[in-house]
């Protein structure tokens, strides 16, 4: 018996999110989620299945038995019935725990939210705990890496911030061999998809790399939890749970040698983190060479490390603070270049102080080519060693020592002799020297202060340029930008605070829009430093007070970041609005054009006997005619094709099209492609080897791609030179070539652009040019052809293939689609051969 509950009252605690993460489909994420659901139900928890995708797997279907399943929402899209999670029904049912499969799934257009994770956010906000599943290849931060490994573009992506907000993340792991056995036994995909999966996405190398990505990503989340626990419990001692090496960079000669040595040490321990830290003193008197620092930073990043620049008053103390903040286990420094005299004059050097104060952190001292060079002058440290008021020290010493000297040289009660005049003369000379020294000291101090201020401002500008460069290089998620800011200023935590709005008006309440570090400030008054970014937005930091110079840098950086984040927010909002508008407008336009087509068809049908008329000369290929109902009908057909392509292209780019790769026989596929492309023209001939090759692709996507290319070739080619389609297999791939002989002036921009490097530039110029509009339907036809090409290219890539264009010998264009080949079973090959 189902339990009906009302919506939760206002102020109910947010639900908890638990994610089962896996390296690939078939490792057992959904099964583990259902096992947890049965366990919770046995403990008396109200559990309901909000959405589970069985993919035809019997064990999954059996595990859903005994659990209440919320009925799905049935939606019709493009003539197909699609079942999606009924969010409103789950909210009305309001179980304690909801099981939601496939967190990264894209909903069918027309649902309330575009992505399933947005549905999950609503469930969590309603106080419902959610248990869900996720494949690591769908994480936004790993998208490019997964594409490089597998060659497959993941259309469905999940923002990392959504997964990182989970209260519990659990890895469902399975060895590569066990997963391939499960796949071969039919426990993952149907029989007709097994071979394609084993030879394509589920190759051993692919699975091993994806498994490593999943393990490392989950390990990073465990590390974040450990750091948060240490911060919450005030644990400052070193926990060597993972090797972390910090390089101390002075920005001097020999830094490259130190970096390479540290990288070799890190390479001996898999999973070791490498971070280079350069401390810039607030005074700026010991500024490093910016060119050397830039080269060293590039080297660190090329070796897989991170670069961090912090501002502080003491290099050794700030370096150790940065190392402890990262829970570093080793520090690598260059050997000191100071001699004995320099150490006597300037005191303890950075290397000696780090060794003295490092505690359990191991310190490596590396010699380098710059160690034998003479060190820089130590006068700034001597001046600083006199303390913050060297002028008063000099005045006091001068005023006290001269009277003491006079008293010491005077013998009371004795004869006067020559001593008093001598002492008086000496005192007068010393007094003159004292006056001259005081004047010179004041002038020197003023010059030093101005020099110090100039160097400090130069240092601050250097730090700001480095931080701004990180922003402009695209390291631009809010969390990444705040992490850069936190590390640069040695703060424990940083957050972006925004005022809540009700009915469009700001309220006194604050909420954390983005954060970095454990326990970030939740209100400006809770922070050690708070800098307004714009109206209603404050960047707050916790950990230490900042100097005036540091605040100046922070203010400039925050303004830069705030402007960039605002721009990105506006762009994302505009893109989202455009997507929603397209999703709504395209079906509406298609329906309207379909009605217009039906009306034209009714008007074209004769009501009675038709008198014979003069024969009409047919229009040239690619042109609908010179007017009348025939021209209108052709234009409508072109518009309908264009909207259909735009609709499919939108679904493809937003990840709403799922691909199902399997071996396909090109001989069987040819008829479907002909029927789609050549409904009203003679079908071109196909030249296929015997037996026809098998390709690994999605049937609908490949038919759609080849049909679009073939339709355009037939429409634009001259009738006396028919289109030819050939296929050949070589090196584990099948090349399908669609050859036409169109005139060059009939090639739309997309065809031309794909053959030239300036593809996007040509298309954008054509779209934004001020040229007068052409007559007839040429513009519509070209736009339709451009869209068809983009769709064909996207569909080919989505199935694991490629599409490129070549010039046909003698004039025209050849579209070349390359797809991975599948092995034909031996029995089939024997049956197809000669008897």
PDB file of C-alpha atoms in Angstrom, residues 300-399:
ATOM      1  CA  UNK A 300      55.968  23.101 -13.692  1.00  0.00           C
ATOM      2  CA  UNK A 301      52.652  22.929 -15.541  1.00  0.00           C
ATOM      3  CA  UNK A 302      54.182  20.934 -18.416  1.00  0.00           C
ATOM      4  CA  UNK A 303      55.336  18.331 -15.864  1.00  0.00           C
ATOM      5  CA  UNK A 304      51.807  17.975 -14.492  1.00  0.00           C
ATOM      6  CA  UNK A 305      52.243  20.223 -11.457  1.00  0.00           C
ATOM      7  CA  UNK A 306      50.513  23.354 -10.202  1.00  0.00           C
ATOM      8  CA  UNK A 307      51.933  26.807  -9.662  1.00  0.00           C
ATOM      9  CA  UNK A 308      50.970  28.880  -6.654  1.00  0.00           C
ATOM     10  CA  UNK A 309      52.046  32.427  -5.797  1.00  0.00           C
ATOM     11  CA  UNK A 310      51.437  33.795  -2.318  1.00  0.00           C
ATOM     12  CA  UNK A 311      52.049  37.178  -0.691  1.00  0.00           C
ATOM     13  CA  UNK A 312      53.612  37.340   2.748  1.00  0.00           C
ATOM     14  CA  UNK A 313      56.071  38.996   5.123  1.00  0.00           C
ATOM     15  CA  UNK A 314      58.413  36.064   5.759  1.00  0.00           C
ATOM     16  CA  UNK A 315      59.382  33.693   2.961  1.00  0.00           C
ATOM     17  CA  UNK A 316      60.162  30.680   5.145  1.00  0.00           C
ATOM     18  CA  UNK A 317      57.058  31.003   7.323  1.00  0.00           C
ATOM     19  CA  UNK A 318      54.741  31.547   4.364  1.00  0.00           C
ATOM     20  CA  UNK A 319      56.280  28.670   2.403  1.00  0.00           C
ATOM     21  CA  UNK A 320      55.747  26.336   5.355  1.00  0.00           C
ATOM     22  CA  UNK A 321      52.182  27.619   5.793  1.00  0.00           C
ATOM     23  CA  UNK A 322      51.417  26.834   2.148  1.00  0.00           C
ATOM     24  CA  UNK A 323      52.969  23.370   2.513  1.00  0.00           C
ATOM     25  CA  UNK A 324      50.997  22.572   5.663  1.00  0.00           C
ATOM     26  CA  UNK A 325      47.773  23.823   4.058  1.00  0.00           C
ATOM     27  CA  UNK A 326      48.266  21.214   1.346  1.00  0.00           C
ATOM     28  CA  UNK A 327      49.277  18.502   3.859  1.00  0.00           C
ATOM     29  CA  UNK A 328      52.637  18.276   2.058  1.00  0.00           C
ATOM     30  CA  UNK A 329      55.002  15.451   2.925  1.00  0.00           C
ATOM     31  CA  UNK A 330      58.130  16.807   1.209  1.00  0.00           C
ATOM     32  CA  UNK A 331      59.627  20.213   0.374  1.00  0.00           C
ATOM     33  CA  UNK A 332      62.297  20.664  -2.290  1.00  0.00           C
ATOM     34  CA  UNK A 333      64.557  23.742  -2.067  1.00  0.00           C
ATOM     35  CA  UNK A 334      67.678  24.988  -3.793  1.00  0.00           C
ATOM     36  CA  UNK A 335      70.946  25.196  -1.893  1.00  0.00           C
ATOM     37  CA  UNK A 336      71.608  28.591  -0.319  1.00  0.00           C
ATOM     38  CA  UNK A 337      73.969  30.911  -2.220  1.00  0.00           C
ATOM     39  CA  UNK A 338      74.985  32.945   0.832  1.00  0.00           C
ATOM     40  CA  UNK A 339      78.496  32.838   2.231  1.00  0.00           C
ATOM     41  CA  UNK A 340      79.467  33.041   5.881  1.00  0.00           C
ATOM     42  CA  UNK A 341      79.802  36.818   5.876  1.00  0.00           C
ATOM     43  CA  UNK A 342      76.350  37.213   4.343  1.00  0.00           C
ATOM     44  CA  UNK A 343      74.833  34.920   6.947  1.00  0.00           C
ATOM     45  CA  UNK A 344      76.524  36.909   9.739  1.00  0.00           C
ATOM     46  CA  UNK A 345      75.209  40.179   8.357  1.00  0.00           C
ATOM     47  CA  UNK A 346      71.729  39.110   7.232  1.00  0.00           C
ATOM     48  CA  UNK A 347      70.961  36.376   9.728  1.00  0.00           C
ATOM     49  CA  UNK A 348      69.369  32.978   9.098  1.00  0.00           C
ATOM     50  CA  UNK A 349      68.584  32.276   5.458  1.00  0.00           C
ATOM     51  CA  UNK A 350      65.349  30.789   4.092  1.00  0.00           C
ATOM     52  CA  UNK A 351      66.699  27.265   3.659  1.00  0.00           C
ATOM     53  CA  UNK A 352      68.037  27.053   7.227  1.00  0.00           C
ATOM     54  CA  UNK A 353      64.811  28.413   8.691  1.00  0.00           C
ATOM     55  CA  UNK A 354      62.643  25.984   6.713  1.00  0.00           C
ATOM     56  CA  UNK A 355      64.778  23.057   7.915  1.00  0.00           C
ATOM     57  CA  UNK A 356      64.521  24.304  11.507  1.00  0.00           C
ATOM     58  CA  UNK A 357      60.741  24.759  11.449  1.00  0.00           C
ATOM     59  CA  UNK A 358      59.595  22.027   9.024  1.00  0.00           C
ATOM     60  CA  UNK A 359      58.646  19.501  11.700  1.00  0.00           C
ATOM     61  CA  UNK A 360      57.610  16.132  10.172  1.00  0.00           C
ATOM     62  CA  UNK A 361      57.919  17.414   6.582  1.00  0.00           C
ATOM     63  CA  UNK A 362      60.995  16.058   4.782  1.00  0.00           C
ATOM     64  CA  UNK A 363      63.186  18.724   3.157  1.00  0.00           C
ATOM     65  CA  UNK A 364      65.361  18.054   0.098  1.00  0.00           C
ATOM     66  CA  UNK A 365      68.205  20.470  -0.668  1.00  0.00           C
ATOM     67  CA  UNK A 366      69.156  20.451  -4.354  1.00  0.00           C
ATOM     68  CA  UNK A 367      72.368  21.922  -5.719  1.00  0.00           C
ATOM     69  CA  UNK A 368      72.151  23.708  -9.060  1.00  0.00           C
ATOM     70  CA  UNK A 369      74.142  25.698 -11.576  1.00  0.00           C
ATOM     71  CA  UNK A 370      73.327  29.006  -9.882  1.00  0.00           C
ATOM     72  CA  UNK A 371      74.754  27.970  -6.497  1.00  0.00           C
ATOM     73  CA  UNK A 372      78.309  29.004  -7.419  1.00  0.00           C
ATOM     74  CA  UNK A 373      77.287  32.487  -8.570  1.00  0.00           C
ATOM     75  CA  UNK A 374      77.695  35.401  -6.161  1.00  0.00           C
ATOM     76  CA  UNK A 375      74.542  36.087  -4.177  1.00  0.00           C
ATOM     77  CA  UNK A 376      72.552  39.264  -4.323  1.00  0.00           C
ATOM     78  CA  UNK A 377      73.428  42.040  -1.887  1.00  0.00           C
ATOM     79  CA  UNK A 378      71.898  41.610   1.538  1.00  0.00           C
ATOM     80  CA  UNK A 379      71.452  45.296   2.342  1.00  0.00           C
ATOM     81  CA  UNK A 380      67.667  45.148   2.329  1.00  0.00           C
ATOM     82  CA  UNK A 381      67.783  42.578   5.121  1.00  0.00           C
ATOM     83  CA  UNK A 382      70.298  44.688   7.099  1.00  0.00           C
ATOM     84  CA  UNK A 383      68.017  47.707   6.852  1.00  0.00           C
ATOM     85  CA  UNK A 384      65.066  45.599   7.813  1.00  0.00           C
ATOM     86  CA  UNK A 385      67.051  44.050  10.695  1.00  0.00           C
ATOM     87  CA  UNK A 386      67.157  47.406  12.501  1.00  0.00           C
ATOM     88  CA  UNK A 387      63.453  47.109  13.005  1.00  0.00           C
ATOM     89  CA  UNK A 388      60.528  49.261  11.917  1.00  0.00           C
ATOM     90  CA  UNK A 389      62.043  52.561  13.263  1.00  0.00           C
ATOM     91  CA  UNK A 390      65.754  52.644  12.255  1.00  0.00           C
ATOM     92  CA  UNK A 391      65.834  56.482  12.273  1.00  0.00           C
ATOM     93  CA  UNK A 392      64.928  56.708  15.989  1.00  0.00           C
ATOM     94  CA  UNK A 393      67.487  54.055  16.844  1.00  0.00           C
ATOM     95  CA  UNK A 394      70.200  56.142  15.165  1.00  0.00           C
ATOM     96  CA  UNK A 395      69.154  59.370  16.915  1.00  0.00           C
ATOM     97  CA  UNK A 396      69.070  57.735  20.345  1.00  0.00           C
ATOM     98  CA  UNK A 397      72.446  56.036  19.885  1.00  0.00           C
ATOM     99  CA  UNK A 398      74.015  59.281  18.658  1.00  0.00           C
ATOM    100  CA  UNK A 399      72.601  61.310  21.558  1.00  0.00           C
TER     101      UNK A 399
END
